[in-house]
PDB file of N, CA and C in Angstrom:
ATOM      1  N   UNK K   1     105.693  89.333 117.487  1.00  0.00           N
ATOM      2  CA  UNK K   1     104.541  90.012 116.986  1.00  0.00           C
ATOM      3  C   UNK K   1     103.436  89.885 118.031  1.00  0.00           C
ATOM      4  N   UNK K   2     102.743  90.978 118.279  1.00  0.00           N
ATOM      5  CA  UNK K   2     101.627  90.953 119.212  1.00  0.00           C
ATOM      6  C   UNK K   2     100.328  90.678 118.487  1.00  0.00           C
ATOM      7  N   UNK K   3      99.484  89.850 119.084  1.00  0.00           N
ATOM      8  CA  UNK K   3      98.149  89.580 118.556  1.00  0.00           C
ATOM      9  C   UNK K   3      97.140  90.003 119.603  1.00  0.00           C
ATOM     10  N   UNK K   4      96.263  90.939 119.249  1.00  0.00           N
ATOM     11  CA  UNK K   4      95.213  91.407 120.139  1.00  0.00           C
ATOM     12  C   UNK K   4      93.876  90.966 119.551  1.00  0.00           C
ATOM     13  N   UNK K   5      93.239  90.001 120.204  1.00  0.00           N
ATOM     14  CA  UNK K   5      91.965  89.460 119.719  1.00  0.00           C
ATOM     15  C   UNK K   5      90.830  90.354 120.210  1.00  0.00           C
ATOM     16  N   UNK K   6      90.167  91.029 119.270  1.00  0.00           N
ATOM     17  CA  UNK K   6      89.125  91.986 119.630  1.00  0.00           C
ATOM     18  C   UNK K   6      87.846  91.305 120.102  1.00  0.00           C
ATOM     19  N   UNK K   7      87.627  90.054 119.722  1.00  0.00           N
ATOM     20  CA  UNK K   7      86.401  89.376 120.135  1.00  0.00           C
ATOM     21  C   UNK K   7      86.501  88.775 121.538  1.00  0.00           C
ATOM     22  N   UNK K   8      87.689  88.407 121.983  1.00  0.00           N
ATOM     23  CA  UNK K   8      87.843  87.778 123.300  1.00  0.00           C
ATOM     24  C   UNK K   8      88.598  88.659 124.299  1.00  0.00           C
ATOM     25  N   UNK K   9      89.292  89.692 123.804  1.00  0.00           N
ATOM     26  CA  UNK K   9      90.099  90.537 124.672  1.00  0.00           C
ATOM     27  C   UNK K   9      91.463  89.948 125.005  1.00  0.00           C
ATOM     28  N   UNK K  10      91.751  88.751 124.504  1.00  0.00           N
ATOM     29  CA  UNK K  10      93.036  88.092 124.771  1.00  0.00           C
ATOM     30  C   UNK K  10      94.150  88.794 123.994  1.00  0.00           C
ATOM     31  N   UNK K  11      95.334  88.902 124.627  1.00  0.00           N
ATOM     32  CA  UNK K  11      96.503  89.474 123.980  1.00  0.00           C
ATOM     33  C   UNK K  11      97.688  88.543 124.194  1.00  0.00           C
ATOM     34  N   UNK K  12      98.392  88.239 123.104  1.00  0.00           N
ATOM     35  CA  UNK K  12      99.538  87.340 123.176  1.00  0.00           C
ATOM     36  C   UNK K  12     100.664  87.878 122.305  1.00  0.00           C
ATOM     37  N   UNK K  13     101.877  87.407 122.582  1.00  0.00           N
ATOM     38  CA  UNK K  13     103.028  87.668 121.727  1.00  0.00           C
ATOM     39  C   UNK K  13     103.444  86.344 121.109  1.00  0.00           C
ATOM     40  N   UNK K  14     103.686  86.364 119.801  1.00  0.00           N
ATOM     41  CA  UNK K  14     104.081  85.167 119.065  1.00  0.00           C
ATOM     42  C   UNK K  14     105.480  85.394 118.516  1.00  0.00           C
ATOM     43  N   UNK K  15     106.352  84.429 118.776  1.00  0.00           N
ATOM     44  CA  UNK K  15     107.727  84.477 118.260  1.00  0.00           C
ATOM     45  C   UNK K  15     108.078  83.102 117.697  1.00  0.00           C
ATOM     46  N   UNK K  16     109.010  83.092 116.757  1.00  0.00           N
ATOM     47  CA  UNK K  16     109.558  81.831 116.254  1.00  0.00           C
ATOM     48  C   UNK K  16     110.997  81.762 116.740  1.00  0.00           C
ATOM     49  N   UNK K  17     111.282  80.728 117.531  1.00  0.00           N
ATOM     50  CA  UNK K  17     112.642  80.522 118.040  1.00  0.00           C
ATOM     51  C   UNK K  17     113.065  79.104 117.730  1.00  0.00           C
ATOM     52  N   UNK K  18     114.163  78.979 117.033  1.00  0.00           N
ATOM     53  CA  UNK K  18     114.699  77.658 116.668  1.00  0.00           C
ATOM     54  C   UNK K  18     113.627  76.812 115.992  1.00  0.00           C
ATOM     55  N   UNK K  19     112.895  77.414 115.076  1.00  0.00           N
ATOM     56  CA  UNK K  19     111.860  76.766 114.277  1.00  0.00           C
ATOM     57  C   UNK K  19     110.674  76.288 115.119  1.00  0.00           C
ATOM     58  N   UNK K  20     110.475  76.893 116.282  1.00  0.00           N
ATOM     59  CA  UNK K  20     109.351  76.546 117.157  1.00  0.00           C
ATOM     60  C   UNK K  20     108.546  77.814 117.410  1.00  0.00           C
ATOM     61  N   UNK K  21     107.231  77.721 117.262  1.00  0.00           N
ATOM     62  CA  UNK K  21     106.352  78.839 117.548  1.00  0.00           C
ATOM     63  C   UNK K  21     106.165  78.953 119.052  1.00  0.00           C
ATOM     64  N   UNK K  22     106.526  80.105 119.622  1.00  0.00           N
ATOM     65  CA  UNK K  22     106.435  80.343 121.068  1.00  0.00           C
ATOM     66  C   UNK K  22     105.389  81.427 121.295  1.00  0.00           C
ATOM     67  N   UNK K  23     104.371  81.111 122.100  1.00  0.00           N
ATOM     68  CA  UNK K  23     103.291  82.050 122.396  1.00  0.00           C
ATOM     69  C   UNK K  23     103.325  82.363 123.882  1.00  0.00           C
ATOM     70  N   UNK K  24     103.364  83.662 124.225  1.00  0.00           N
ATOM     71  CA  UNK K  24     103.344  84.086 125.622  1.00  0.00           C
ATOM     72  C   UNK K  24     102.200  85.077 125.822  1.00  0.00           C
ATOM     73  N   UNK K  25     101.695  85.137 127.053  1.00  0.00           N
ATOM     74  CA  UNK K  25     100.602  86.056 127.362  1.00  0.00           C
ATOM     75  C   UNK K  25     101.087  87.496 127.330  1.00  0.00           C
ATOM     76  N   UNK K  26     100.215  88.392 126.902  1.00  0.00           N
ATOM     77  CA  UNK K  26     100.528  89.817 126.858  1.00  0.00           C
ATOM     78  C   UNK K  26     101.273  90.184 125.586  1.00  0.00           C
ATOM     79  N   UNK K  27     101.323  91.481 125.319  1.00  0.00           N
ATOM     80  CA  UNK K  27     102.008  91.983 124.126  1.00  0.00           C
ATOM     81  C   UNK K  27     103.350  92.573 124.543  1.00  0.00           C
ATOM     82  N   UNK K  28     104.429  92.034 123.975  1.00  0.00           N
ATOM     83  CA  UNK K  28     105.783  92.503 124.283  1.00  0.00           C
ATOM     84  C   UNK K  28     106.019  93.881 123.667  1.00  0.00           C
ATOM     85  N   UNK K  29     106.845  94.681 124.318  1.00  0.00           N
ATOM     86  CA  UNK K  29     107.161  96.029 123.830  1.00  0.00           C
ATOM     87  C   UNK K  29     108.099  96.020 122.629  1.00  0.00           C
ATOM     88  N   UNK K  30     108.836  94.936 122.425  1.00  0.00           N
ATOM     89  CA  UNK K  30     109.855  94.916 121.371  1.00  0.00           C
ATOM     90  C   UNK K  30     109.443  94.111 120.139  1.00  0.00           C
ATOM     91  N   UNK K  31     108.158  93.914 119.927  1.00  0.00           N
ATOM     92  CA  UNK K  31     107.698  93.149 118.766  1.00  0.00           C
ATOM     93  C   UNK K  31     107.765  93.949 117.477  1.00  0.00           C
ATOM     94  N   UNK K  32     107.722  93.242 116.349  1.00  0.00           N
ATOM     95  CA  UNK K  32     107.754  93.898 115.041  1.00  0.00           C
ATOM     96  C   UNK K  32     106.450  94.615 114.720  1.00  0.00           C
ATOM     97  N   UNK K  33     105.328  94.078 115.224  1.00  0.00           N
ATOM     98  CA  UNK K  33     104.022  94.651 114.911  1.00  0.00           C
ATOM     99  C   UNK K  33     103.008  94.174 115.937  1.00  0.00           C
ATOM    100  N   UNK K  34     101.887  94.884 115.990  1.00  0.00           N
ATOM    101  CA  UNK K  34     100.731  94.454 116.769  1.00  0.00           C
ATOM    102  C   UNK K  34      99.565  94.364 115.797  1.00  0.00           C
ATOM    103  N   UNK K  35      98.909  93.213 115.782  1.00  0.00           N
ATOM    104  CA  UNK K  35      97.798  92.983 114.877  1.00  0.00           C
ATOM    105  C   UNK K  35      96.530  92.828 115.709  1.00  0.00           C
ATOM    106  N   UNK K  36      95.480  93.569 115.348  1.00  0.00           N
ATOM    107  CA  UNK K  36      94.167  93.403 115.970  1.00  0.00           C
ATOM    108  C   UNK K  36      93.347  92.517 115.051  1.00  0.00           C
ATOM    109  N   UNK K  37      92.796  91.442 115.603  1.00  0.00           N
ATOM    110  CA  UNK K  37      92.061  90.495 114.796  1.00  0.00           C
ATOM    111  C   UNK K  37      91.048  89.745 115.647  1.00  0.00           C
ATOM    112  N   UNK K  38      90.235  88.947 114.980  1.00  0.00           N
ATOM    113  CA  UNK K  38      89.283  88.067 115.654  1.00  0.00           C
ATOM    114  C   UNK K  38      89.705  86.626 115.397  1.00  0.00           C
ATOM    115  N   UNK K  39      89.036  85.699 116.044  1.00  0.00           N
ATOM    116  CA  UNK K  39      89.313  84.287 115.792  1.00  0.00           C
ATOM    117  C   UNK K  39      89.073  83.922 114.333  1.00  0.00           C
ATOM    118  N   UNK K  40      88.057  84.528 113.715  1.00  0.00           N
ATOM    119  CA  UNK K  40      87.770  84.273 112.293  1.00  0.00           C
ATOM    120  C   UNK K  40      88.899  84.772 111.403  1.00  0.00           C
ATOM    121  N   UNK K  41      89.509  85.897 111.787  1.00  0.00           N
ATOM    122  CA  UNK K  41      90.656  86.408 111.024  1.00  0.00           C
ATOM    123  C   UNK K  41      91.806  85.413 111.044  1.00  0.00           C
ATOM    124  N   UNK K  42      92.070  84.854 112.221  1.00  0.00           N
ATOM    125  CA  UNK K  42      93.166  83.892 112.355  1.00  0.00           C
ATOM    126  C   UNK K  42      92.880  82.625 111.562  1.00  0.00           C
ATOM    127  N   UNK K  43      91.617  82.242 111.492  1.00  0.00           N
ATOM    128  CA  UNK K  43      91.234  81.058 110.715  1.00  0.00           C
ATOM    129  C   UNK K  43      91.306  81.318 109.218  1.00  0.00           C
ATOM    130  N   UNK K  44      91.448  82.593 108.832  1.00  0.00           N
ATOM    131  CA  UNK K  44      91.563  82.929 107.417  1.00  0.00           C
ATOM    132  C   UNK K  44      90.236  83.140 106.723  1.00  0.00           C
ATOM    133  N   UNK K  45      89.134  83.189 107.478  1.00  0.00           N
ATOM    134  CA  UNK K  45      87.827  83.373 106.854  1.00  0.00           C
ATOM    135  C   UNK K  45      87.486  84.838 106.623  1.00  0.00           C
ATOM    136  N   UNK K  46      88.214  85.743 107.281  1.00  0.00           N
ATOM    137  CA  UNK K  46      88.035  87.181 107.066  1.00  0.00           C
ATOM    138  C   UNK K  46      89.417  87.822 107.017  1.00  0.00           C
ATOM    139  N   UNK K  47      89.471  89.114 106.732  1.00  0.00           N
ATOM    140  CA  UNK K  47      90.765  89.792 106.683  1.00  0.00           C
ATOM    141  C   UNK K  47      91.026  90.518 107.995  1.00  0.00           C
ATOM    142  N   UNK K  48      92.283  90.770 108.281  1.00  0.00           N
ATOM    143  CA  UNK K  48      92.693  91.445 109.511  1.00  0.00           C
ATOM    144  C   UNK K  48      92.158  92.869 109.499  1.00  0.00           C
ATOM    145  N   UNK K  49      91.635  93.321 110.646  1.00  0.00           N
ATOM    146  CA  UNK K  49      90.994  94.636 110.707  1.00  0.00           C
ATOM    147  C   UNK K  49      91.984  95.782 110.809  1.00  0.00           C
ATOM    148  N   UNK K  50      93.031  95.657 111.602  1.00  0.00           N
ATOM    149  CA  UNK K  50      94.006  96.746 111.699  1.00  0.00           C
ATOM    150  C   UNK K  50      95.327  96.203 112.205  1.00  0.00           C
ATOM    151  N   UNK K  51      96.369  96.968 111.983  1.00  0.00           N
ATOM    152  CA  UNK K  51      97.687  96.577 112.455  1.00  0.00           C
ATOM    153  C   UNK K  51      98.549  97.803 112.627  1.00  0.00           C
ATOM    154  N   UNK K  52      99.563  97.687 113.459  1.00  0.00           N
ATOM    155  CA  UNK K  52     100.530  98.761 113.635  1.00  0.00           C
ATOM    156  C   UNK K  52     101.919  98.151 113.583  1.00  0.00           C
ATOM    157  N   UNK K  53     102.914  98.946 113.281  1.00  0.00           N
ATOM    158  CA  UNK K  53     104.268  98.432 113.155  1.00  0.00           C
ATOM    159  C   UNK K  53     104.548  98.045 111.715  1.00  0.00           C
ATOM    160  N   UNK K  54     105.357  97.029 111.515  1.00  0.00           N
ATOM    161  CA  UNK K  54     105.778  96.571 110.190  1.00  0.00           C
ATOM    162  C   UNK K  54     104.610  95.892 109.470  1.00  0.00           C
ATOM    163  N   UNK K  55     104.079  96.458 108.367  1.00  0.00           N
ATOM    164  CA  UNK K  55     102.927  95.862 107.685  1.00  0.00           C
ATOM    165  C   UNK K  55     103.231  94.511 107.040  1.00  0.00           C
ATOM    166  N   UNK K  56     104.501  94.200 106.818  1.00  0.00           N
ATOM    167  CA  UNK K  56     104.865  92.915 106.219  1.00  0.00           C
ATOM    168  C   UNK K  56     105.004  91.812 107.271  1.00  0.00           C
ATOM    169  N   UNK K  57     104.920  92.161 108.539  1.00  0.00           N
ATOM    170  CA  UNK K  57     105.138  91.178 109.600  1.00  0.00           C
ATOM    171  C   UNK K  57     104.004  90.175 109.721  1.00  0.00           C
ATOM    172  N   UNK K  58     102.777  90.558 109.422  1.00  0.00           N
ATOM    173  CA  UNK K  58     101.634  89.662 109.614  1.00  0.00           C
ATOM    174  C   UNK K  58     101.606  88.487 108.638  1.00  0.00           C
ATOM    175  N   UNK K  59     101.719  88.680 107.323  1.00  0.00           N
ATOM    176  CA  UNK K  59     101.597  87.537 106.407  1.00  0.00           C
ATOM    177  C   UNK K  59     102.674  86.469 106.590  1.00  0.00           C
ATOM    178  N   UNK K  60     103.866  86.871 106.999  1.00  0.00           N
ATOM    179  CA  UNK K  60     104.976  85.911 107.103  1.00  0.00           C
ATOM    180  C   UNK K  60     104.688  84.775 108.095  1.00  0.00           C
ATOM    181  N   UNK K  61     104.382  85.036 109.372  1.00  0.00           N
ATOM    182  CA  UNK K  61     104.124  83.916 110.283  1.00  0.00           C
ATOM    183  C   UNK K  61     102.815  83.194 109.973  1.00  0.00           C
ATOM    184  N   UNK K  62     101.848  83.900 109.409  1.00  0.00           N
ATOM    185  CA  UNK K  62     100.592  83.246 109.058  1.00  0.00           C
ATOM    186  C   UNK K  62     100.826  82.168 108.007  1.00  0.00           C
ATOM    187  N   UNK K  63     101.762  82.409 107.093  1.00  0.00           N
ATOM    188  CA  UNK K  63     102.091  81.431 106.073  1.00  0.00           C
ATOM    189  C   UNK K  63     102.774  80.186 106.620  1.00  0.00           C
ATOM    190  N   UNK K  64     103.305  80.256 107.842  1.00  0.00           N
ATOM    191  CA  UNK K  64     103.955  79.105 108.464  1.00  0.00           C
ATOM    192  C   UNK K  64     102.965  78.147 109.122  1.00  0.00           C
ATOM    193  N   UNK K  65     101.730  78.601 109.320  1.00  0.00           N
ATOM    194  CA  UNK K  65     100.735  77.788 110.021  1.00  0.00           C
ATOM    195  C   UNK K  65     100.025  76.843 109.071  1.00  0.00           C
ATOM    196  N   UNK K  66      99.797  75.631 109.529  1.00  0.00           N
ATOM    197  CA  UNK K  66      99.002  74.677 108.766  1.00  0.00           C
ATOM    198  C   UNK K  66      97.538  75.014 108.960  1.00  0.00           C
ATOM    199  N   UNK K  67      96.795  75.093 107.882  1.00  0.00           N
ATOM    200  CA  UNK K  67      95.358  75.379 107.953  1.00  0.00           C
ATOM    201  C   UNK K  67      94.539  74.126 108.216  1.00  0.00           C
ATOM    202  N   UNK K  68      95.087  72.985 107.825  1.00  0.00           N
ATOM    203  CA  UNK K  68      94.377  71.726 107.975  1.00  0.00           C
ATOM    204  C   UNK K  68      94.876  71.011 109.227  1.00  0.00           C
ATOM    205  N   UNK K  69      93.978  70.683 110.113  1.00  0.00           N
ATOM    206  CA  UNK K  69      94.366  70.017 111.361  1.00  0.00           C
ATOM    207  C   UNK K  69      94.485  68.513 111.091  1.00  0.00           C
ATOM    208  N   UNK K  70      95.652  67.980 111.379  1.00  0.00           N
ATOM    209  CA  UNK K  70      95.886  66.544 111.235  1.00  0.00           C
ATOM    210  C   UNK K  70      96.459  66.019 112.541  1.00  0.00           C
ATOM    211  N   UNK K  71      96.441  64.726 112.713  1.00  0.00           N
ATOM    212  CA  UNK K  71      97.004  64.126 113.915  1.00  0.00           C
ATOM    213  C   UNK K  71      98.510  64.341 113.959  1.00  0.00           C
ATOM    214  N   UNK K  72      99.058  64.486 115.153  1.00  0.00           N
ATOM    215  CA  UNK K  72     100.493  64.667 115.295  1.00  0.00           C
ATOM    216  C   UNK K  72     100.933  64.147 116.658  1.00  0.00           C
ATOM    217  N   UNK K  73     102.217  63.859 116.766  1.00  0.00           N
ATOM    218  CA  UNK K  73     102.778  63.421 118.034  1.00  0.00           C
ATOM    219  C   UNK K  73     103.173  64.650 118.840  1.00  0.00           C
ATOM    220  N   UNK K  74     102.849  64.643 120.116  1.00  0.00           N
ATOM    221  CA  UNK K  74     103.159  65.768 120.990  1.00  0.00           C
ATOM    222  C   UNK K  74     104.175  65.320 122.018  1.00  0.00           C
ATOM    223  N   UNK K  75     105.276  66.037 122.088  1.00  0.00           N
ATOM    224  CA  UNK K  75     106.326  65.714 123.052  1.00  0.00           C
ATOM    225  C   UNK K  75     106.319  66.761 124.152  1.00  0.00           C
ATOM    226  N   UNK K  76     106.182  66.335 125.381  1.00  0.00           N
ATOM    227  CA  UNK K  76     106.181  67.246 126.522  1.00  0.00           C
ATOM    228  C   UNK K  76     107.501  67.120 127.257  1.00  0.00           C
ATOM    229  N   UNK K  77     108.073  68.253 127.672  1.00  0.00           N
ATOM    230  CA  UNK K  77     109.311  68.222 128.452  1.00  0.00           C
ATOM    231  C   UNK K  77     108.990  68.245 129.920  1.00  0.00           C
TER     232      UNK K  77
END
């Protein structure tokens, strides 16, 4: 899924592979949808402004994200 942040101009592609969220720069051509949003939209304080592609694609990965930031162990390869 492509995420285009209208407030910063940043564009990324988000995928879930082997239960890991993978974020890469730019919007891939083969994504399910492209969502235009702001940082506030991602935080859940406002609603997404527009989207193209599969309309059901946006809520699914958003539901996988934890809204509450807690401490965690980070493993680097």
